[in-house]
Coordinates of C-alpha atoms in Angstrom, one line a residue:
M1 CA 139.0 110.3 97.0
Y2 CA 136.5 111.5 99.5
I3 CA 132.8 112.4 99.4
L4 CA 131.5 114.9 102.0
A5 CA 127.8 114.6 103.0
L6 CA 126.4 117.8 104.5
N7 CA 123.1 118.2 106.3
C8 CA 122.3 121.8 107.3
G9 CA 119.5 122.2 109.8
S10 CA 118.0 125.4 111.0
S11 CA 120.7 125.7 113.8
S12 CA 122.8 122.7 113.2
L13 CA 125.2 121.1 110.6
K14 CA 125.8 117.4 110.5
Y15 CA 128.6 116.0 108.2
Q16 CA 130.3 112.8 107.3
V17 CA 133.3 112.1 105.1
F18 CA 133.2 108.9 103.1
D19 CA 135.9 107.0 101.3
A20 CA 134.6 107.0 97.8
D21 CA 135.9 103.4 97.0
T22 CA 134.6 101.6 100.2
K23 CA 131.6 104.0 100.8
Q24 CA 132.6 103.8 104.5
A25 CA 132.5 106.8 106.8
I26 CA 135.9 107.7 108.1
V27 CA 134.9 110.8 110.2
S28 CA 131.6 112.4 111.1
G29 CA 130.5 115.3 113.2
N30 CA 127.8 117.7 114.3
V31 CA 127.8 121.4 114.8
E32 CA 125.2 122.5 117.3
K33 CA 123.7 125.8 118.4
I34 CA 124.7 127.8 115.3
G35 CA 123.8 131.4 115.9
N36 CA 124.3 131.2 119.7
P37 CA 127.5 132.2 121.5
N38 CA 127.9 128.7 122.9
S39 CA 128.0 126.9 119.6
F40 CA 130.3 123.9 119.3
V41 CA 131.4 121.0 117.1
T42 CA 131.7 117.4 118.1
Q43 CA 133.8 115.2 115.6
K44 CA 133.7 111.4 115.9
Y45 CA 135.9 108.7 114.6
P46 CA 135.2 105.0 113.8
D47 CA 137.2 103.9 116.9
G48 CA 134.9 105.9 119.1
H49 CA 137.2 108.8 119.8
K50 CA 135.7 112.2 119.8
D51 CA 137.0 115.8 119.5
R52 CA 135.1 118.8 120.6
K53 CA 135.7 122.4 119.6
E54 CA 133.9 125.4 121.0
A55 CA 133.7 128.3 118.7
V56 CA 131.3 131.2 118.1
M57 CA 129.6 130.4 114.8
K58 CA 127.0 133.0 113.9
D59 CA 125.8 131.2 110.7
H60 CA 126.4 128.1 108.5
K61 CA 129.2 129.8 106.6
E62 CA 131.2 130.1 109.7
A63 CA 130.2 126.7 110.8
L64 CA 131.5 125.0 107.6
N65 CA 134.8 126.9 107.9
V66 CA 135.3 125.4 111.4
V67 CA 134.3 122.0 110.1
L68 CA 136.9 122.1 107.4
F69 CA 139.5 123.2 109.8
M70 CA 138.7 120.2 112.0
L71 CA 138.8 117.9 109.0
R72 CA 142.3 119.2 108.2
E73 CA 143.3 118.6 111.8
A74 CA 142.1 115.0 111.2
S75 CA 144.5 114.7 108.2
I76 CA 141.7 114.9 105.6
D77 CA 143.2 116.4 102.5
M78 CA 140.8 119.0 101.1
N79 CA 142.0 118.4 97.6
E80 CA 140.8 114.8 97.9
I81 CA 137.2 115.9 98.6
A82 CA 135.9 115.4 95.0
G83 CA 132.2 115.7 95.8
V84 CA 129.8 117.2 98.3
G85 CA 126.3 115.8 98.7
H86 CA 123.9 118.2 100.3
R87 CA 120.7 117.1 102.0
V88 CA 118.1 119.7 101.0
V89 CA 114.8 119.6 102.8
M90 CA 112.4 121.1 100.3
G91 CA 112.7 120.5 96.6
G92 CA 108.9 120.9 96.0
D93 CA 107.6 119.5 92.8
K94 CA 110.5 121.0 90.9
F95 CA 113.0 118.1 91.8
A96 CA 112.0 114.5 91.6
S97 CA 115.6 113.2 91.9
S98 CA 119.0 114.3 92.9
V99 CA 120.7 116.9 90.7
E100 CA 124.1 118.6 90.2
I101 CA 123.9 122.1 91.7
T102 CA 124.0 125.0 89.3
D103 CA 123.1 128.6 89.7
S104 CA 119.7 127.8 88.3
V105 CA 119.2 125.1 91.0
I106 CA 120.2 127.5 93.8
K107 CA 117.7 130.1 92.4
T108 CA 114.9 127.6 92.5
L109 CA 115.8 126.5 96.0
D110 CA 115.6 130.2 97.0
E111 CA 112.2 130.5 95.4
L112 CA 111.1 127.4 97.4
S113 CA 112.3 128.8 100.7
P114 CA 108.8 130.1 101.8
L115 CA 107.8 126.5 101.9
A116 CA 110.7 125.6 104.2
P117 CA 111.8 128.9 105.8
L118 CA 113.8 127.2 108.6
H119 CA 115.7 124.8 106.4
N120 CA 116.2 125.9 102.8
P121 CA 118.0 129.2 103.5
S122 CA 120.5 127.4 105.8
G123 CA 120.9 124.7 103.2
I124 CA 121.6 127.3 100.5
M125 CA 124.2 129.0 102.7
G126 CA 125.8 125.6 103.1
I127 CA 125.9 125.0 99.4
V128 CA 127.3 128.4 98.5
T129 CA 129.9 128.2 101.2
A130 CA 130.9 124.7 100.1
Q131 CA 131.3 126.0 96.5
Q132 CA 133.6 128.7 97.7
L133 CA 135.7 126.6 100.1
L134 CA 135.8 123.5 97.9
P135 CA 135.8 124.9 94.4
K136 CA 137.0 121.7 92.7
A137 CA 134.4 119.4 94.2
K138 CA 131.2 118.5 92.4
Q139 CA 128.2 119.8 94.4
V140 CA 125.0 117.7 94.4
A141 CA 121.6 118.3 96.0
V142 CA 119.7 115.3 97.4
F143 CA 116.1 116.1 98.3
D144 CA 114.0 115.0 101.3
T145 CA 110.9 115.5 99.1
A146 CA 112.1 113.8 95.9
F147 CA 111.1 110.2 96.8
H148 CA 107.5 111.3 97.2
Q149 CA 107.1 113.0 93.9
T150 CA 105.7 109.7 92.6
M151 CA 102.5 110.3 94.6
P152 CA 99.3 110.5 92.5
A153 CA 97.1 113.6 92.6
V154 CA 94.6 111.9 94.9
S155 CA 97.3 111.8 97.5
Y156 CA 99.1 115.1 97.1
L157 CA 96.3 117.5 96.3
Y158 CA 94.4 119.2 99.2
P159 CA 90.7 119.9 98.9
V160 CA 91.4 123.7 98.9
P161 CA 90.9 126.5 96.3
T162 CA 92.8 125.5 93.1
E163 CA 94.7 128.8 93.0
W164 CA 96.3 128.0 96.4
K165 CA 98.1 125.1 94.5
S166 CA 98.9 127.0 91.3
E167 CA 99.9 130.4 92.9
L168 CA 101.3 129.3 96.3
G169 CA 102.4 125.7 95.8
V170 CA 100.0 124.4 98.5
R171 CA 100.0 120.6 98.2
R172 CA 101.4 117.6 100.0
Y173 CA 105.2 117.1 99.5
G174 CA 106.3 114.7 102.2
F175 CA 109.7 114.5 103.8
H176 CA 112.3 112.0 105.1
G177 CA 112.4 110.7 101.5
T178 CA 116.0 109.5 101.5
S179 CA 115.3 107.4 104.6
H180 CA 112.1 105.9 103.2
L181 CA 114.0 105.1 100.0
Y182 CA 116.9 103.5 101.8
V183 CA 114.8 101.2 104.0
S184 CA 112.4 100.3 101.2
K185 CA 115.4 99.0 99.2
R186 CA 116.7 97.0 102.2
A187 CA 113.2 95.6 102.9
A188 CA 112.9 94.4 99.4
D189 CA 116.2 92.6 99.7
L190 CA 115.1 91.0 103.0
L191 CA 111.9 89.9 101.3
G192 CA 114.0 88.4 98.4
K193 CA 112.0 90.4 95.8
P194 CA 112.7 93.3 93.5
A195 CA 111.7 96.6 95.0
S196 CA 109.3 97.1 92.1
E197 CA 107.3 94.1 93.4
C198 CA 107.0 95.2 97.0
N199 CA 104.2 96.9 98.8
L200 CA 105.5 98.4 102.1
I201 CA 104.6 100.7 105.0
T202 CA 107.7 102.4 106.2
A203 CA 107.6 104.2 109.5
H204 CA 110.4 106.7 110.2
I205 CA 109.9 107.4 113.9
G206 CA 112.3 109.8 115.5
S207 CA 111.8 113.2 117.1
G208 CA 110.2 114.0 113.7
A209 CA 108.1 111.1 112.3
S210 CA 106.5 110.1 109.2
I211 CA 104.9 107.0 107.6
T212 CA 104.9 106.2 103.9
A213 CA 102.8 103.9 101.8
I214 CA 105.0 102.3 99.1
K215 CA 103.3 100.5 96.2
N216 CA 105.4 98.5 93.7
G217 CA 108.5 100.2 95.1
I218 CA 107.4 103.9 94.8
S219 CA 105.8 106.3 97.3
V220 CA 102.1 106.7 96.8
D221 CA 101.2 108.4 100.0
T222 CA 102.9 109.8 103.1
S223 CA 101.9 111.4 106.4
M224 CA 103.8 114.6 106.4
G225 CA 102.3 117.3 104.2
M226 CA 103.2 120.7 102.8
T227 CA 105.4 121.0 105.9
P228 CA 106.9 118.6 108.3
T229 CA 104.3 119.7 111.0
A230 CA 101.6 117.4 109.6
G231 CA 100.9 113.7 110.2
L232 CA 102.0 111.8 113.2
V233 CA 102.2 113.1 116.8
M234 CA 106.0 113.9 117.1
G235 CA 108.4 115.0 119.8
T236 CA 107.4 118.7 119.7
R237 CA 105.2 118.9 116.5
C238 CA 101.5 118.5 116.8
G239 CA 100.9 116.4 113.7
D240 CA 97.3 116.4 112.2
I241 CA 94.9 118.7 114.0
D242 CA 91.7 120.6 113.1
P243 CA 92.9 123.3 110.6
S244 CA 90.7 125.9 112.4
I245 CA 92.7 125.6 115.6
P246 CA 95.6 128.0 114.8
A247 CA 93.2 130.9 113.8
F248 CA 91.0 130.2 116.9
V249 CA 94.0 130.3 119.3
A250 CA 95.5 133.4 117.6
S251 CA 92.2 135.3 117.9
R252 CA 91.3 134.3 121.5
K253 CA 94.8 134.8 122.9
G254 CA 95.6 137.9 120.8
I255 CA 98.9 136.5 119.5
S256 CA 100.4 136.3 116.0
M257 CA 100.0 133.4 113.7
E258 CA 103.8 133.2 113.7
L259 CA 103.8 132.6 117.4
V260 CA 101.0 130.0 117.1
M261 CA 102.9 128.1 114.5
N262 CA 106.1 128.2 116.6
E263 CA 104.1 126.6 119.4
L264 CA 102.7 124.0 117.2
N265 CA 106.2 123.0 116.0
K266 CA 108.2 123.5 119.2
K267 CA 105.8 123.1 122.2
S268 CA 103.2 120.6 120.9
G269 CA 103.2 116.8 120.2
L270 CA 104.5 114.7 123.1
M271 CA 105.8 117.9 124.8
G272 CA 102.4 119.4 124.7
I273 CA 100.8 116.3 126.2
T274 CA 103.3 115.7 129.0
K275 CA 104.1 119.4 129.6
C276 CA 107.8 118.5 130.1
F277 CA 109.1 115.7 127.9
S278 CA 109.7 115.3 124.2
D279 CA 112.1 112.4 124.4
R280 CA 110.4 109.0 124.5
R281 CA 113.0 107.7 126.9
D282 CA 112.0 110.2 129.5
I283 CA 108.3 109.6 128.8
E284 CA 108.7 105.8 129.2
A285 CA 110.8 106.2 132.3
N286 CA 107.9 108.1 133.9
K287 CA 104.9 106.3 132.5
D288 CA 104.1 104.4 135.7
T289 CA 104.0 107.5 137.9
N290 CA 103.0 110.2 135.5
L291 CA 99.5 109.9 133.9
D292 CA 100.4 112.4 131.2
C293 CA 103.3 110.2 130.1
K294 CA 101.1 107.2 129.9
L295 CA 98.6 109.2 127.9
A296 CA 101.2 110.5 125.6
I297 CA 102.3 106.9 124.8
D298 CA 98.7 105.8 124.2
I299 CA 98.0 108.8 121.9
E300 CA 101.1 108.2 119.8
A301 CA 100.4 104.5 119.5
Q302 CA 96.9 105.1 118.4
N303 CA 98.0 107.7 116.0
V304 CA 100.6 105.4 114.4
K305 CA 98.1 102.5 114.2
K306 CA 95.6 104.7 112.5
Y307 CA 98.1 105.5 109.7
I308 CA 99.1 101.8 109.4
G309 CA 95.5 100.8 109.0
A310 CA 94.8 103.6 106.5
Y311 CA 97.7 102.7 104.4
M312 CA 96.9 99.0 104.5
A313 CA 93.5 99.9 103.0
E314 CA 95.2 102.1 100.4
L315 CA 97.7 99.5 99.3
G316 CA 95.3 96.5 99.4
K317 CA 98.2 94.1 99.9
V318 CA 101.2 94.7 102.2
D319 CA 104.4 92.7 102.2
A320 CA 106.1 94.3 105.2
L321 CA 105.9 97.0 107.8
V322 CA 109.3 98.7 108.5
F323 CA 110.4 100.6 111.5
T324 CA 113.4 103.0 111.3
A325 CA 115.0 106.2 112.7
G326 CA 115.9 106.8 116.3
V327 CA 112.7 105.5 118.0
G328 CA 111.9 103.0 115.3
E329 CA 115.4 101.4 115.5
N330 CA 115.9 101.5 119.3
D331 CA 112.6 101.5 121.2
S332 CA 111.3 97.9 121.3
Y333 CA 108.6 99.0 123.8
L334 CA 107.0 101.5 121.5
R335 CA 107.3 99.1 118.5
E336 CA 105.3 96.7 120.5
K337 CA 102.7 99.3 121.3
F338 CA 102.5 100.3 117.7
C339 CA 101.7 96.7 116.6
E340 CA 99.5 95.8 119.6
G341 CA 96.0 94.9 118.4
L342 CA 96.9 94.6 114.8
E343 CA 97.0 90.8 114.8
G344 CA 93.6 90.7 113.1
L345 CA 95.1 92.7 110.2
G346 CA 97.9 90.2 109.8
I347 CA 100.6 92.0 111.8
K348 CA 102.0 89.9 114.7
L349 CA 105.1 90.8 116.5
D350 CA 107.6 88.3 118.0
K351 CA 108.3 89.8 121.5
A352 CA 111.7 88.0 121.9
K353 CA 112.9 89.1 118.5
N354 CA 111.6 92.6 119.0
D355 CA 113.3 93.1 122.3
V356 CA 116.8 92.3 121.0
A357 CA 116.5 94.2 117.7
L358 CA 118.2 97.4 118.7
A359 CA 120.5 99.5 116.5
R360 CA 122.3 100.9 119.5
K361 CA 123.4 97.3 120.2
G362 CA 124.9 96.9 116.8
I363 CA 121.8 95.3 115.0
D364 CA 121.4 97.0 111.6
E365 CA 118.3 95.1 110.5
A366 CA 116.2 92.3 111.7
E367 CA 112.9 90.6 111.2
I368 CA 110.8 91.1 114.3
S369 CA 107.5 89.5 113.3
A370 CA 106.2 86.2 114.5
P371 CA 106.5 83.1 112.2
D372 CA 102.7 83.1 111.6
S373 CA 102.5 86.9 110.9
K374 CA 100.9 87.3 107.5
I375 CA 102.8 90.6 107.1
K376 CA 106.5 90.8 107.8
V377 CA 107.7 93.3 110.3
F378 CA 111.3 94.6 110.1
M379 CA 113.6 96.9 112.0
I380 CA 116.0 98.5 109.6
A381 CA 118.6 101.1 110.6
T382 CA 118.4 103.9 108.1
N383 CA 121.4 105.3 106.3
E384 CA 120.4 108.5 104.6
E385 CA 124.1 109.5 104.2
L386 CA 124.8 106.5 102.1
V387 CA 122.1 107.5 99.7
I388 CA 123.5 111.0 99.5
V389 CA 127.0 109.6 98.8
E390 CA 125.9 107.1 96.2
D391 CA 123.8 109.7 94.4
T392 CA 126.7 112.1 94.4
L393 CA 129.1 109.6 93.1
A394 CA 126.7 108.5 90.4
I395 CA 126.2 112.1 89.2
M396 CA 129.9 112.6 89.2
N397 CA 130.4 109.4 87.2
K398 CA 127.4 110.1 84.9
T399 CA 125.8 106.8 86.0
Y400 CA 123.0 108.3 87.9
N401 CA 119.5 107.2 87.1
P402 CA 116.7 109.5 88.3
N403 CA 114.4 106.5 88.4
H404 CA 115.4 105.0 91.7
L405 CA 113.9 101.7 90.8
E406 CA 116.6 101.4 88.1
M407 CA 119.4 103.0 90.1
N408 CA 122.2 100.7 90.9
Y409 CA 122.5 101.2 94.6
S410 CA 125.0 99.0 96.6
F411 CA 122.4 98.4 99.3
A412 CA 119.7 97.3 96.9
K413 CA 120.9 93.9 95.8
Q414 CA 117.7 92.7 94.2
C415 CA 117.3 93.7 90.5

């Protein structure tokens, strides 16, 4: 029996097929440039072999058709796919846990689309197409926002007119929830404590980035807001800025607010500072010869440290700081920059441990703090797909617990 994990982005579709018994991925892939004439699929296997197929895929429905064709070519029996777990970006305050997908759920996701116009419509198309192509499979939605629905009102409410919240849903939702959930469980295990007794700061640093404050195992604050544009400086997203800037720029340049927001999401962040790079590898490679690259690193490091300090104050006591996602798992230089100067707050990195703790070198998790660091520092490679698979299986088996502190995850050994 197989579980298919689907992640529909605005112009991409990532997928993995898991063996339901071992919970091990047996094939994975990525569809890129959906909607463009040069769209293609890359399918990967555990032995490192890759297949590539170029095909015109104008939408996610066509993309999923191509994916299922490639899975058949890889000898995956479609009748053996018993469940499909869908990563859904925006569940708003309507979904605080994973759910079986029904017509009512799809209707609610559609109603939430104005809050995530680039992601929810493509996610819905992926769901509807999967229902049509795999009618015997149980369809489950796993939400990026669900983990953060434990935030108190002091964290999620914005100081704006009340009707904005009641009529338009304006509030902090947070994202990357499945990643923050996974690494928080693994951090608790590394600490040798139940998750419900752990205070953590989890930093998901990739092209998109967010930091979450976790108190007694649950999210109490997070850097992303109503949209993924808020919070940290990211690859191409601006993060926190003066809220008057968009209207000022639109007025002075005579451009639409839609264009302004596009530039804040796709031409800002590290790209905006360096003028040419959004990838940290390029920025670091040029830091000694390009002053903008050096400045970008310094701005990002200061930004991350400000959030760490703020969440330390909010939590009062912190057991561990956790780095995850592409940069958090693989960039020892930036991890060092993020922790530099925090020794007085009890965070002290061990340079030797940090330098070798790289997910790309096969290290899934490691303690990278110095022996005398009051707060542990971990690198933990995230596994959002495993969360999706285990939630899907649990809902299929009627063992799912919407309270993740009581959910029996295989990767959360402490009870």
